[in-house]
Coordinates of C-alpha atoms in Angstrom, one line a residue:
M1 CA 47.1 188.2 86.1
T2 CA 47.0 186.1 82.8
T3 CA 44.3 184.5 81.4
T4 CA 45.1 181.1 80.9
T5 CA 43.3 178.4 78.5
S6 CA 41.9 176.7 81.4
D7 CA 40.3 180.2 82.5
Q8 CA 38.9 180.5 79.1
V9 CA 37.5 176.7 79.1
L10 CA 35.6 177.4 82.4
S11 CA 34.5 180.7 81.3
R12 CA 33.1 179.4 78.1
L13 CA 31.4 176.4 79.8
H14 CA 29.8 179.3 82.1
E15 CA 28.9 181.2 78.8
W16 CA 27.0 178.0 77.6
G17 CA 25.0 177.9 81.2
V18 CA 27.3 175.3 82.7
R19 CA 27.3 176.1 86.6
R20 CA 28.5 172.6 87.8
V21 CA 31.0 170.0 86.9
F22 CA 31.1 166.8 88.3
G23 CA 35.1 165.0 88.6
Y24 CA 38.0 164.2 90.6
P25 CA 41.4 166.1 90.6
G26 CA 44.7 164.8 89.5
D27 CA 48.2 166.3 88.1
G28 CA 46.7 166.1 84.6
I29 CA 43.9 168.8 84.9
N30 CA 46.1 171.0 87.5
G31 CA 45.5 174.0 85.5
L32 CA 41.7 173.6 85.1
M33 CA 41.8 173.0 89.2
G34 CA 43.6 176.4 89.5
A35 CA 41.3 178.0 86.9
F36 CA 38.1 176.5 89.2
D37 CA 39.9 178.4 92.6
R38 CA 40.2 181.8 90.5
M39 CA 36.4 181.5 89.2
G40 CA 35.0 181.3 92.7
D41 CA 31.0 181.1 93.1
K42 CA 30.6 181.4 89.3
M43 CA 31.5 177.6 88.8
R44 CA 31.4 174.6 90.9
F45 CA 33.5 171.4 91.1
I46 CA 31.9 169.0 92.6
Q47 CA 34.4 166.3 94.0
A48 CA 33.1 162.7 93.4
R49 CA 34.7 160.0 95.2
H50 CA 35.5 158.2 91.9
E51 CA 35.6 159.3 88.3
E52 CA 32.8 156.9 87.4
L53 CA 30.5 158.3 89.9
A54 CA 31.4 162.0 88.6
A55 CA 30.1 160.5 84.7
F56 CA 27.2 158.9 86.5
M57 CA 26.3 162.0 87.9
A58 CA 26.9 164.2 84.8
C59 CA 24.5 161.9 83.3
A60 CA 21.6 162.1 85.8
H61 CA 22.2 166.1 85.6
A62 CA 21.4 166.1 81.9
K63 CA 18.4 163.4 82.4
F64 CA 16.8 165.5 85.0
T65 CA 17.4 169.1 83.8
G66 CA 17.7 168.9 80.2
E67 CA 21.0 170.5 80.2
V68 CA 24.5 169.6 78.9
G69 CA 26.4 167.5 82.0
V70 CA 30.0 168.3 82.3
C71 CA 32.5 165.6 83.9
M72 CA 36.1 165.8 84.3
A73 CA 38.9 164.0 84.9
T74 CA 42.6 163.6 85.0
S75 CA 45.1 162.0 82.4
G76 CA 45.4 158.0 82.0
P77 CA 43.5 156.1 85.0
G78 CA 41.5 159.1 85.6
A79 CA 40.2 159.2 82.2
I80 CA 39.8 155.6 81.9
H81 CA 37.4 155.6 84.9
L82 CA 35.1 157.8 83.2
L83 CA 34.3 155.4 80.6
N84 CA 31.0 153.4 82.4
G85 CA 29.1 156.4 83.0
L86 CA 29.9 157.9 79.9
Y87 CA 28.6 154.9 78.2
D88 CA 25.4 155.2 80.3
A89 CA 24.9 158.6 78.8
K90 CA 25.4 157.5 75.4
A91 CA 23.1 154.3 75.6
D92 CA 20.4 156.5 77.0
H93 CA 21.0 159.5 74.3
Q94 CA 22.0 162.0 77.1
P95 CA 24.2 165.2 76.3
V96 CA 27.4 164.9 78.1
V97 CA 30.7 166.6 77.9
A98 CA 33.8 164.9 79.2
I99 CA 36.8 167.0 79.8
V100 CA 40.4 165.1 80.5
G101 CA 43.7 166.0 80.9
Q102 CA 46.6 164.5 79.2
Q103 CA 50.7 164.5 79.3
A104 CA 52.4 167.2 78.1
R105 CA 52.5 167.4 74.1
T106 CA 56.1 167.5 74.2
A107 CA 56.1 163.9 75.8
L108 CA 53.4 162.3 73.6
G109 CA 54.3 159.5 71.7
G110 CA 57.5 158.9 74.2
D111 CA 55.7 156.2 76.2
Y112 CA 55.3 158.4 79.3
Q113 CA 53.9 157.8 82.6
Q114 CA 50.0 157.5 82.4
E115 CA 50.2 158.2 78.6
V116 CA 47.3 156.8 76.9
D117 CA 45.8 157.2 73.5
L118 CA 42.7 159.1 74.6
V119 CA 41.5 159.7 71.3
S120 CA 41.3 156.3 70.6
L121 CA 39.9 155.1 74.0
F122 CA 36.9 157.9 73.8
K123 CA 36.2 157.2 70.1
D124 CA 33.5 154.8 70.6
V125 CA 31.7 156.5 73.3
A126 CA 32.3 160.0 72.1
H127 CA 32.3 159.3 68.4
E128 CA 30.2 162.1 67.0
Y129 CA 33.0 164.6 68.6
V130 CA 36.2 163.8 70.4
H131 CA 39.5 165.9 70.0
M132 CA 42.6 166.8 71.5
G133 CA 43.9 170.5 71.9
T134 CA 47.3 171.3 70.7
V135 CA 47.3 175.1 70.5
P136 CA 45.5 178.0 72.7
A137 CA 43.8 179.4 69.3
Q138 CA 42.2 176.3 69.3
V139 CA 40.3 175.8 72.7
R140 CA 37.3 178.1 71.9
Q141 CA 36.2 176.2 69.0
L142 CA 37.0 172.8 71.0
I143 CA 34.5 173.9 73.9
D144 CA 31.8 175.2 71.3
R145 CA 31.9 172.6 69.4
A146 CA 31.6 169.9 72.3
M147 CA 29.0 171.6 73.8
R148 CA 27.1 172.0 70.4
V149 CA 27.1 168.7 69.1
A150 CA 26.4 167.0 72.8
R151 CA 23.4 169.2 73.2
D152 CA 22.1 169.1 69.6
Q153 CA 22.9 165.3 68.9
R154 CA 22.1 164.1 72.5
T155 CA 25.3 162.1 72.9
V156 CA 28.5 162.2 74.6
T157 CA 31.3 164.2 73.3
C158 CA 35.0 164.7 74.8
V159 CA 37.8 167.5 74.5
I160 CA 41.3 166.3 75.8
L161 CA 43.6 169.0 77.3
P162 CA 47.3 168.2 77.6
N163 CA 48.5 169.7 80.9
D164 CA 51.1 172.2 79.4
L165 CA 48.6 173.5 77.1
Q166 CA 46.5 174.1 80.2
E167 CA 48.9 176.6 81.6
L168 CA 49.3 178.8 78.5
E169 CA 48.0 182.2 77.8
A170 CA 44.6 182.1 76.2
V171 CA 44.0 183.4 72.8
E172 CA 40.2 184.9 73.2
K173 CA 39.7 185.4 69.6
P174 CA 41.5 183.4 67.0
P175 CA 43.3 185.2 64.3
R176 CA 41.4 186.0 61.4
K177 CA 43.4 184.4 59.0
H178 CA 43.2 181.1 56.9
G179 CA 43.4 177.9 58.5
T180 CA 41.5 179.3 62.0
V181 CA 38.0 178.5 63.0
H182 CA 35.9 181.2 64.6
T183 CA 32.9 179.6 66.6
G184 CA 30.2 181.3 68.5
I185 CA 27.4 180.1 71.1
G186 CA 24.3 181.7 69.6
T187 CA 21.0 180.6 70.1
T188 CA 19.7 177.6 68.5
Y189 CA 15.5 177.4 67.9
K190 CA 14.7 174.1 66.7
R191 CA 11.0 172.6 66.2
V192 CA 10.9 169.5 64.5
L193 CA 7.2 168.9 63.2
P194 CA 6.0 166.7 60.4
D195 CA 3.8 168.3 57.6
E196 CA 0.3 168.2 57.3
T197 CA 0.3 165.3 54.9
Q198 CA 2.3 163.3 57.0
L199 CA 0.0 164.0 59.9
R200 CA -2.9 163.1 58.0
A201 CA -1.3 159.9 56.9
A202 CA -0.5 158.7 60.4
A203 CA -4.2 159.5 61.4
E204 CA -5.5 157.3 58.8
V205 CA -3.6 154.5 60.1
L206 CA -4.6 155.1 63.7
N207 CA -8.1 155.9 62.9
A208 CA -8.5 152.8 61.1
G209 CA -7.3 150.5 64.2
K210 CA -9.6 149.0 66.5
K211 CA -7.3 147.9 69.1
V212 CA -4.5 150.6 69.3
A213 CA -1.6 150.3 71.8
I214 CA 0.7 153.1 72.6
L215 CA 4.2 152.7 73.8
A216 CA 5.9 155.5 75.5
G217 CA 9.5 156.1 76.2
A218 CA 12.1 158.6 77.7
G219 CA 11.4 160.7 74.5
A220 CA 7.9 161.5 75.5
L221 CA 8.8 162.3 79.0
H222 CA 7.7 166.0 78.2
A223 CA 4.5 164.7 76.4
T224 CA 2.2 163.7 79.3
D225 CA -0.7 165.8 78.2
E226 CA -0.6 164.8 74.6
L227 CA -0.2 161.1 75.3
I228 CA -3.3 161.4 77.6
A229 CA -5.3 163.0 74.8
V230 CA -4.5 160.8 72.0
A231 CA -4.9 158.0 74.1
E232 CA -8.4 159.0 75.1
A233 CA -9.1 159.7 71.3
L234 CA -8.2 156.2 70.3
G235 CA -9.6 154.3 73.0
A236 CA -5.8 153.1 73.7
G237 CA -3.8 151.6 76.2
V238 CA -0.5 153.1 77.2
A239 CA 2.6 150.8 78.2
K240 CA 5.8 152.3 79.1
A241 CA 9.3 151.5 78.3
L242 CA 11.5 151.7 81.8
L243 CA 13.0 155.1 81.0
G244 CA 9.5 156.3 80.3
K245 CA 8.0 155.2 83.6
M246 CA 7.3 158.8 84.1
A247 CA 5.6 159.9 80.7
V248 CA 2.3 159.2 82.1
P249 CA 1.2 158.3 85.8
D250 CA 0.0 155.3 86.8
D251 CA -3.0 156.2 88.6
L252 CA -4.8 156.5 85.1
P253 CA -7.0 153.4 84.3
F254 CA -5.9 152.9 80.8
V255 CA -2.1 152.8 81.7
T256 CA -0.7 149.3 81.8
G257 CA 2.7 150.2 83.3
S258 CA 6.4 148.8 82.3
I259 CA 6.7 146.5 79.2
G260 CA 9.3 143.8 78.8
L261 CA 11.1 141.2 81.4
L262 CA 10.5 143.6 84.2
G263 CA 7.0 144.5 82.7
T264 CA 3.4 143.8 83.6
V265 CA 0.9 141.2 82.5
P266 CA -1.6 143.9 81.2
S267 CA 1.3 145.3 79.0
W268 CA 2.1 141.9 77.6
E269 CA -1.7 141.4 76.8
L270 CA -1.7 144.9 75.2
M271 CA 0.9 144.1 72.7
S272 CA -0.3 140.7 71.9
D273 CA -3.7 141.6 71.2
C274 CA -3.5 145.1 69.5
D275 CA -3.9 145.5 65.6
T276 CA -2.4 149.1 65.7
L277 CA 0.8 150.3 67.6
L278 CA 1.7 153.9 68.5
M279 CA 5.5 154.1 69.4
V280 CA 6.4 157.2 70.9
G281 CA 10.0 158.7 71.7
S282 CA 11.2 154.9 72.3
S283 CA 13.6 152.4 71.1
F284 CA 12.5 149.6 73.2
P285 CA 14.9 146.8 72.1
Y286 CA 13.0 143.5 73.1
S287 CA 11.2 142.5 70.0
E288 CA 9.4 139.4 71.8
F289 CA 7.3 141.8 74.0
L290 CA 6.3 144.0 71.0
P291 CA 3.4 142.5 68.7
K292 CA 4.1 139.9 66.1
E293 CA 5.5 141.2 63.0
G294 CA 2.7 141.5 60.8
Q295 CA 0.0 141.6 63.6
A296 CA -0.3 145.2 63.9
R297 CA 0.2 148.3 61.6
G298 CA 2.6 150.7 63.1
V299 CA 3.1 154.2 63.5
Q300 CA 6.4 155.5 65.0
I301 CA 7.4 159.4 66.3
D302 CA 10.9 159.9 67.1
L303 CA 13.1 162.9 67.2
D304 CA 16.1 160.6 65.6
G305 CA 15.1 159.4 62.4
R306 CA 18.1 156.7 62.5
R307 CA 15.9 155.1 65.2
L308 CA 12.6 154.7 63.3
S309 CA 11.4 151.1 62.2
L310 CA 14.1 149.8 64.1
R311 CA 12.5 147.4 66.7
Y312 CA 9.1 147.0 64.7
P313 CA 8.5 147.2 60.8
M314 CA 6.5 150.5 61.0
E315 CA 4.1 151.6 58.0
L316 CA 4.6 155.1 58.8
N317 CA 7.9 156.7 60.7
L318 CA 7.3 160.8 61.7
V319 CA 10.9 162.3 62.5
G320 CA 9.5 164.9 65.0
D321 CA 9.4 166.2 68.7
S322 CA 6.9 164.1 70.4
K323 CA 5.3 166.6 72.1
A324 CA 4.7 168.9 69.1
T325 CA 4.0 165.9 66.7
L326 CA 1.2 164.8 69.1
A327 CA -0.5 167.9 69.0
G328 CA -0.2 168.1 65.4
L329 CA -1.9 164.6 65.2
L330 CA -4.6 165.4 67.5
P331 CA -7.0 167.4 65.0
Y332 CA -7.1 164.4 62.6
L333 CA -7.7 161.7 65.0
K334 CA -11.5 160.4 65.6
R335 CA -12.8 159.6 68.5
K336 CA -13.4 155.8 68.6
A337 CA -17.1 155.3 69.7
D338 CA -16.7 151.7 70.6
R339 CA -14.9 151.6 73.7
G340 CA -14.9 147.7 74.2
W341 CA -10.9 147.6 73.8
R342 CA -10.5 150.2 76.4
D343 CA -12.8 148.6 78.7
K344 CA -11.0 145.2 78.7
I345 CA -7.6 147.2 79.0
E346 CA -9.1 148.8 82.4
A347 CA -10.3 145.8 83.6
D348 CA -6.7 144.2 83.2
V349 CA -5.2 147.0 84.7
R350 CA -7.7 146.8 87.9
K351 CA -6.7 143.2 88.2
W352 CA -2.9 143.8 87.8
W353 CA -2.9 146.1 90.4
N354 CA -4.7 143.5 92.8
V355 CA -2.1 141.0 91.8
L356 CA 0.5 143.3 93.0
E357 CA -0.8 144.0 96.1
Q358 CA -1.7 140.3 97.0
S359 CA 2.2 139.3 95.7
A360 CA 3.4 142.2 98.1
M361 CA 1.5 140.9 101.3
N362 CA 2.8 137.3 100.7
E363 CA 4.9 135.9 103.6
A364 CA 8.8 135.8 103.0
D365 CA 11.8 135.6 105.0
P366 CA 12.1 137.9 106.5
I367 CA 10.7 140.5 104.3
N368 CA 9.2 140.4 100.7
P369 CA 11.0 143.1 98.7
Q370 CA 7.9 144.0 96.6
R371 CA 6.0 144.8 100.0
V372 CA 8.9 147.6 100.5
F373 CA 7.9 149.1 97.1
W374 CA 4.0 149.0 97.5
E375 CA 4.6 150.4 101.0
L376 CA 6.3 153.6 99.7
S377 CA 4.0 154.3 96.7
P378 CA 1.1 155.7 99.0
K379 CA 4.0 157.8 100.8
L380 CA 5.9 159.5 97.8
P381 CA 5.9 163.3 98.0
D382 CA 4.4 164.7 95.2
D383 CA 7.7 166.5 93.8
C384 CA 10.1 163.7 94.6
I385 CA 12.8 162.5 92.3
L386 CA 13.2 158.5 92.1
T387 CA 16.4 157.0 91.1
C388 CA 16.9 153.3 90.9
D389 CA 19.8 150.8 90.1
S390 CA 19.8 147.8 87.9
G391 CA 18.7 144.2 89.3
T392 CA 15.6 143.2 91.0
S393 CA 15.2 146.6 92.4
A394 CA 14.4 147.7 89.2
A395 CA 12.0 145.1 88.5
W396 CA 10.2 146.3 91.5
Y397 CA 10.5 150.0 90.9
A398 CA 8.9 149.0 87.3
R399 CA 6.0 147.0 88.5
D400 CA 5.0 148.0 92.3
L401 CA 5.5 151.8 92.2
K402 CA 2.4 154.0 91.3
V403 CA 4.0 157.1 90.3
R404 CA 2.0 160.1 89.8
R405 CA 2.1 163.7 87.9
G406 CA 4.9 165.8 89.1
M407 CA 7.4 163.4 90.0
M408 CA 10.8 162.6 87.9
G409 CA 12.9 159.3 87.9
S410 CA 15.4 157.5 86.0
L411 CA 17.8 154.6 85.9
S412 CA 20.2 153.1 83.5
G413 CA 18.2 152.1 80.6
G414 CA 20.1 151.4 77.7
L415 CA 23.5 150.1 79.3
A416 CA 21.3 148.6 82.5
S417 CA 24.6 149.3 84.5
M418 CA 25.1 148.5 88.1
C419 CA 25.6 151.5 90.5
P420 CA 24.0 154.5 89.0
G421 CA 21.1 154.8 92.0
V422 CA 23.4 156.7 94.2
P423 CA 25.0 159.0 91.9
Y424 CA 21.9 159.7 90.2
A425 CA 20.2 160.8 93.1
T426 CA 23.1 162.9 94.4
A427 CA 23.4 164.8 91.2
A428 CA 19.3 165.4 91.5
K429 CA 19.7 166.8 94.7
F430 CA 22.5 169.2 93.3
A431 CA 20.3 170.4 90.7
Y432 CA 16.9 170.4 92.6
P433 CA 18.0 170.9 96.4
E434 CA 14.3 171.7 97.4
R435 CA 12.9 168.7 96.3
P436 CA 12.8 165.1 97.9
V437 CA 14.9 162.4 96.5
I438 CA 14.7 158.5 96.8
A439 CA 17.3 156.2 95.7
L440 CA 16.4 152.5 95.2
L441 CA 19.1 149.9 94.9
G442 CA 20.3 146.6 95.9
D443 CA 23.2 145.4 98.3
G444 CA 25.4 144.6 95.7
A445 CA 25.5 147.9 94.0
M446 CA 25.6 149.4 97.3
Q447 CA 28.8 147.7 98.1
M448 CA 30.2 148.5 94.8
L449 CA 30.1 152.3 94.6
G450 CA 27.0 153.3 96.8
L451 CA 28.9 153.3 99.9
N452 CA 31.4 155.6 98.3
G453 CA 28.5 158.1 97.0
L454 CA 27.3 158.3 100.7
V455 CA 30.3 160.2 101.5
T456 CA 29.6 163.1 99.0
I457 CA 26.0 162.8 100.6
A458 CA 27.3 163.3 103.9
E459 CA 29.7 166.0 102.9
H460 CA 27.0 168.2 100.9
W461 CA 23.7 167.5 102.5
K462 CA 23.8 170.9 104.8
E463 CA 23.5 172.9 101.9
W464 CA 20.5 171.4 100.5
R465 CA 17.3 173.4 101.2
D466 CA 15.2 170.1 101.8
P467 CA 17.3 167.6 103.3
R468 CA 15.2 164.6 102.3
L469 CA 17.4 162.4 100.5
V470 CA 16.7 158.4 101.1
V471 CA 18.6 155.6 100.1
M472 CA 17.1 152.3 100.3
V473 CA 18.8 149.1 100.1
L474 CA 17.3 145.8 99.5
H475 CA 19.8 143.9 101.7
N476 CA 19.8 139.9 101.0
D477 CA 23.2 139.1 100.5
D478 CA 22.6 138.0 96.9
L479 CA 23.3 139.3 93.6
N480 CA 19.8 138.7 92.9
M481 CA 19.1 139.4 89.4
V482 CA 22.2 137.4 88.4
T483 CA 20.7 134.4 90.4
W484 CA 17.5 134.5 88.9
E485 CA 19.1 135.0 85.2
Q486 CA 21.7 131.9 86.1
R487 CA 18.3 129.9 86.6
V488 CA 16.0 131.1 84.3
S489 CA 18.2 131.7 81.1
S490 CA 20.7 129.2 81.5
G491 CA 19.4 126.8 83.8
E492 CA 22.2 126.9 86.3
R493 CA 21.9 126.6 89.9
K494 CA 22.7 129.4 92.2
F495 CA 26.6 129.7 92.3
A496 CA 27.2 130.6 95.8
A497 CA 30.9 131.6 95.2
S498 CA 29.7 134.1 92.5
Q499 CA 26.5 135.3 93.8
T500 CA 27.0 135.4 97.7
L501 CA 27.6 138.8 99.4
P502 CA 29.9 139.5 102.1
Q503 CA 27.7 141.3 105.3
F504 CA 27.8 144.6 105.6
P505 CA 26.0 147.1 108.3
F506 CA 24.5 149.6 105.8
A507 CA 22.7 151.7 108.2
E508 CA 25.4 151.3 110.9
Y509 CA 27.9 152.9 108.3
A510 CA 25.3 155.5 107.5
R511 CA 24.9 156.8 111.0
L512 CA 28.8 156.7 111.0
L513 CA 29.1 159.2 108.4
G514 CA 26.6 161.4 110.2
L515 CA 23.5 160.2 108.5
H516 CA 20.0 158.6 109.6
G517 CA 20.4 155.0 109.4
I518 CA 17.6 152.7 109.8
R519 CA 17.4 148.7 109.6
V520 CA 14.3 146.8 109.3
D521 CA 13.8 143.2 109.5
R522 CA 9.8 142.5 110.2
P523 CA 7.3 143.6 107.6
D524 CA 4.9 145.2 109.9
R525 CA 7.7 147.8 110.2
I526 CA 8.0 148.8 106.7
A527 CA 5.5 151.8 106.5
G528 CA 6.9 153.4 109.7
A529 CA 10.2 153.2 108.3
W530 CA 9.4 154.9 105.4
D531 CA 7.6 157.8 107.4
E532 CA 10.8 157.9 109.7
A533 CA 13.1 158.5 106.6
F534 CA 11.2 160.9 105.2
A535 CA 10.7 162.9 108.6
A536 CA 14.4 162.8 109.4
D537 CA 16.3 166.1 109.5
R538 CA 19.2 164.7 107.3
P539 CA 19.8 162.2 104.5
A540 CA 18.5 158.7 105.5
L541 CA 19.6 155.4 104.4
L542 CA 16.9 152.6 104.7
E543 CA 18.4 148.8 105.1
V544 CA 15.6 146.3 104.5
M545 CA 16.3 142.7 105.1
T546 CA 14.9 141.1 102.1
D547 CA 14.1 137.7 101.0
P548 CA 16.3 136.8 97.9
N549 CA 13.9 134.0 97.0
V550 CA 10.8 135.9 95.9
P551 CA 11.1 135.8 92.0
P552 CA 10.8 138.9 89.7
L553 CA 8.5 136.7 87.3
P554 CA 8.7 138.1 83.7
P555 CA 4.7 138.7 82.5
H556 CA 5.1 135.8 80.3
V557 CA 7.2 132.7 81.0
S558 CA 8.2 130.8 77.7
R559 CA 8.5 127.0 77.7
E560 CA 12.2 127.4 77.3
Q561 CA 12.7 129.6 80.7
T562 CA 10.4 126.9 82.5
K563 CA 12.7 124.1 81.2
H564 CA 15.7 126.2 82.5
Y565 CA 14.1 127.0 85.7
L566 CA 13.3 123.4 86.8
K567 CA 16.7 122.2 85.4
A568 CA 18.4 124.7 87.7
L569 CA 16.3 123.7 90.6
L570 CA 16.8 120.0 90.0
Q571 CA 20.4 120.3 89.9
G572 CA 20.5 120.7 93.6
D573 CA 20.0 124.8 93.8
P574 CA 20.7 125.6 97.4
D575 CA 17.4 127.6 97.7
A576 CA 15.3 125.2 95.9
K577 CA 12.8 124.5 98.2
K578 CA 12.2 128.5 98.9
V579 CA 12.2 129.2 95.4
V580 CA 9.4 126.9 94.4
I581 CA 7.3 127.9 97.4
A582 CA 7.5 131.8 96.4
S583 CA 7.3 131.2 93.1
A584 CA 4.0 129.0 93.5
R585 CA 2.6 132.1 95.6
E586 CA 3.2 134.3 92.7
V587 CA 1.6 132.2 90.1
W588 CA -1.3 131.5 92.4
D589 CA -1.9 135.3 92.9
R590 CA -2.1 135.8 89.0
M591 CA -4.3 133.0 89.0
T592 CA -6.8 133.9 91.5
A593 CA -6.8 137.9 91.4
T594 CA -9.9 139.5 90.1
S595 CA -10.6 143.0 88.6
E596 CA -12.7 143.9 91.6

């Protein structure tokens, strides 16, 4: 049987270590679908319900495994559908390769059906590498380059394959002549570590500080031990960017939790009062939550030199892997004898956990969403993987969940897109079928794409070694984060036409798919519902009827935000009375909680 270029594409991906491709078929990639059939068990094609889901799944695969994620779509509309998930990968610096079909080469330029200028379309999201194949001798180097650039630059790349090219006989080795390119896979050894002079200089800055703050991001997820050791030596507190939530466990007394609009009061105070900032593997964008310019001396560690001194004017910038660089820095750090700064941080953290518990137990109609997350924390399996969607679910994920060592978790950080919660969880389950997975999202994202994603879960769950995959939906009939943004950022009252969601029976729908469905509308049933979901013999959907008027208060409310908030309520916000009561409870909890 003749080996086609499509066979060559999949074989080469297999040589690169790819075992799973997420996508949706179409006539623009018929050649590739035939090649998948011929590959048998060597390479799996995971059919998503929508190309956007496929791209999200490829991004999640990269996040949770460290491997290159691969997604595939047909020409024209299928390729266009990939874009949001690919931008999610780009924004969070994840290696993803998109392989898309195209109309026949003979038709290009003729305004043919489904003809889209795909090179131009993908040029922004895959600007490091996007190319279209034109001859079989080119195919090997296109795949090699796309994989290598995606992996080594931690970015999105794209290969476009016209459908007639997919059917041609493969050229396994390009001819040895002028004008050909001969690529290889080869092993790449890469260890980026600043030299001793740079490490000593950074240590001098950190040793001189009396109030050191550490901000850990996604680039520090593999450097847990080193972060803890540095924090202990410097008597520092550790705040976490949202993508860095799993970098250090929340049960450590000096970990202040998340930073930013969804962050904690201890993280706000840590940054407001510090005199030295060590930023590790983070490109946290909101400068108003970092120290004031000139307040703190700064040291930053990042693998990508382009991201250094981008958020705060650092005194010293170190290009290097966070784990190796922190390990190299440790011998030059002097343990701080005065632990007053650390004692204050730990007292603030103890108080904050008490605030969160009090807030979670506040009365709501019918259920306080914070309590859903608070009750989950002690029930989290040690090796679980958490995924979260954008919206108020991300606020409670950031603040209320106390994560421990051994857990993994992620969401859409840089893009903050709706809808990755379910596809992220599904991809995690394919990568780690033996680990329990929990997806946390709101009813808006669930209606938008999550319902489709449940179909894929229902199709595949029986092949997973551990069937535990829990999808928790905050059902409040409101696009809640946007509602709060309208009030606090714009001073606009809730606009029901844009914010109110249609009713949908999520648990009942899950049961129709053959999954376990649970609906909870009383707070005293939350803990038992989590137990039931984890004990189920199949994936479960936990639908919790929650109060949309519980505010995701930022750690610091500015005068302008207060002004907008009051303006929105005075304009006749339909939920004004309930909002005021719920907000007053939150403020009271922060005022009255103690560290004991």
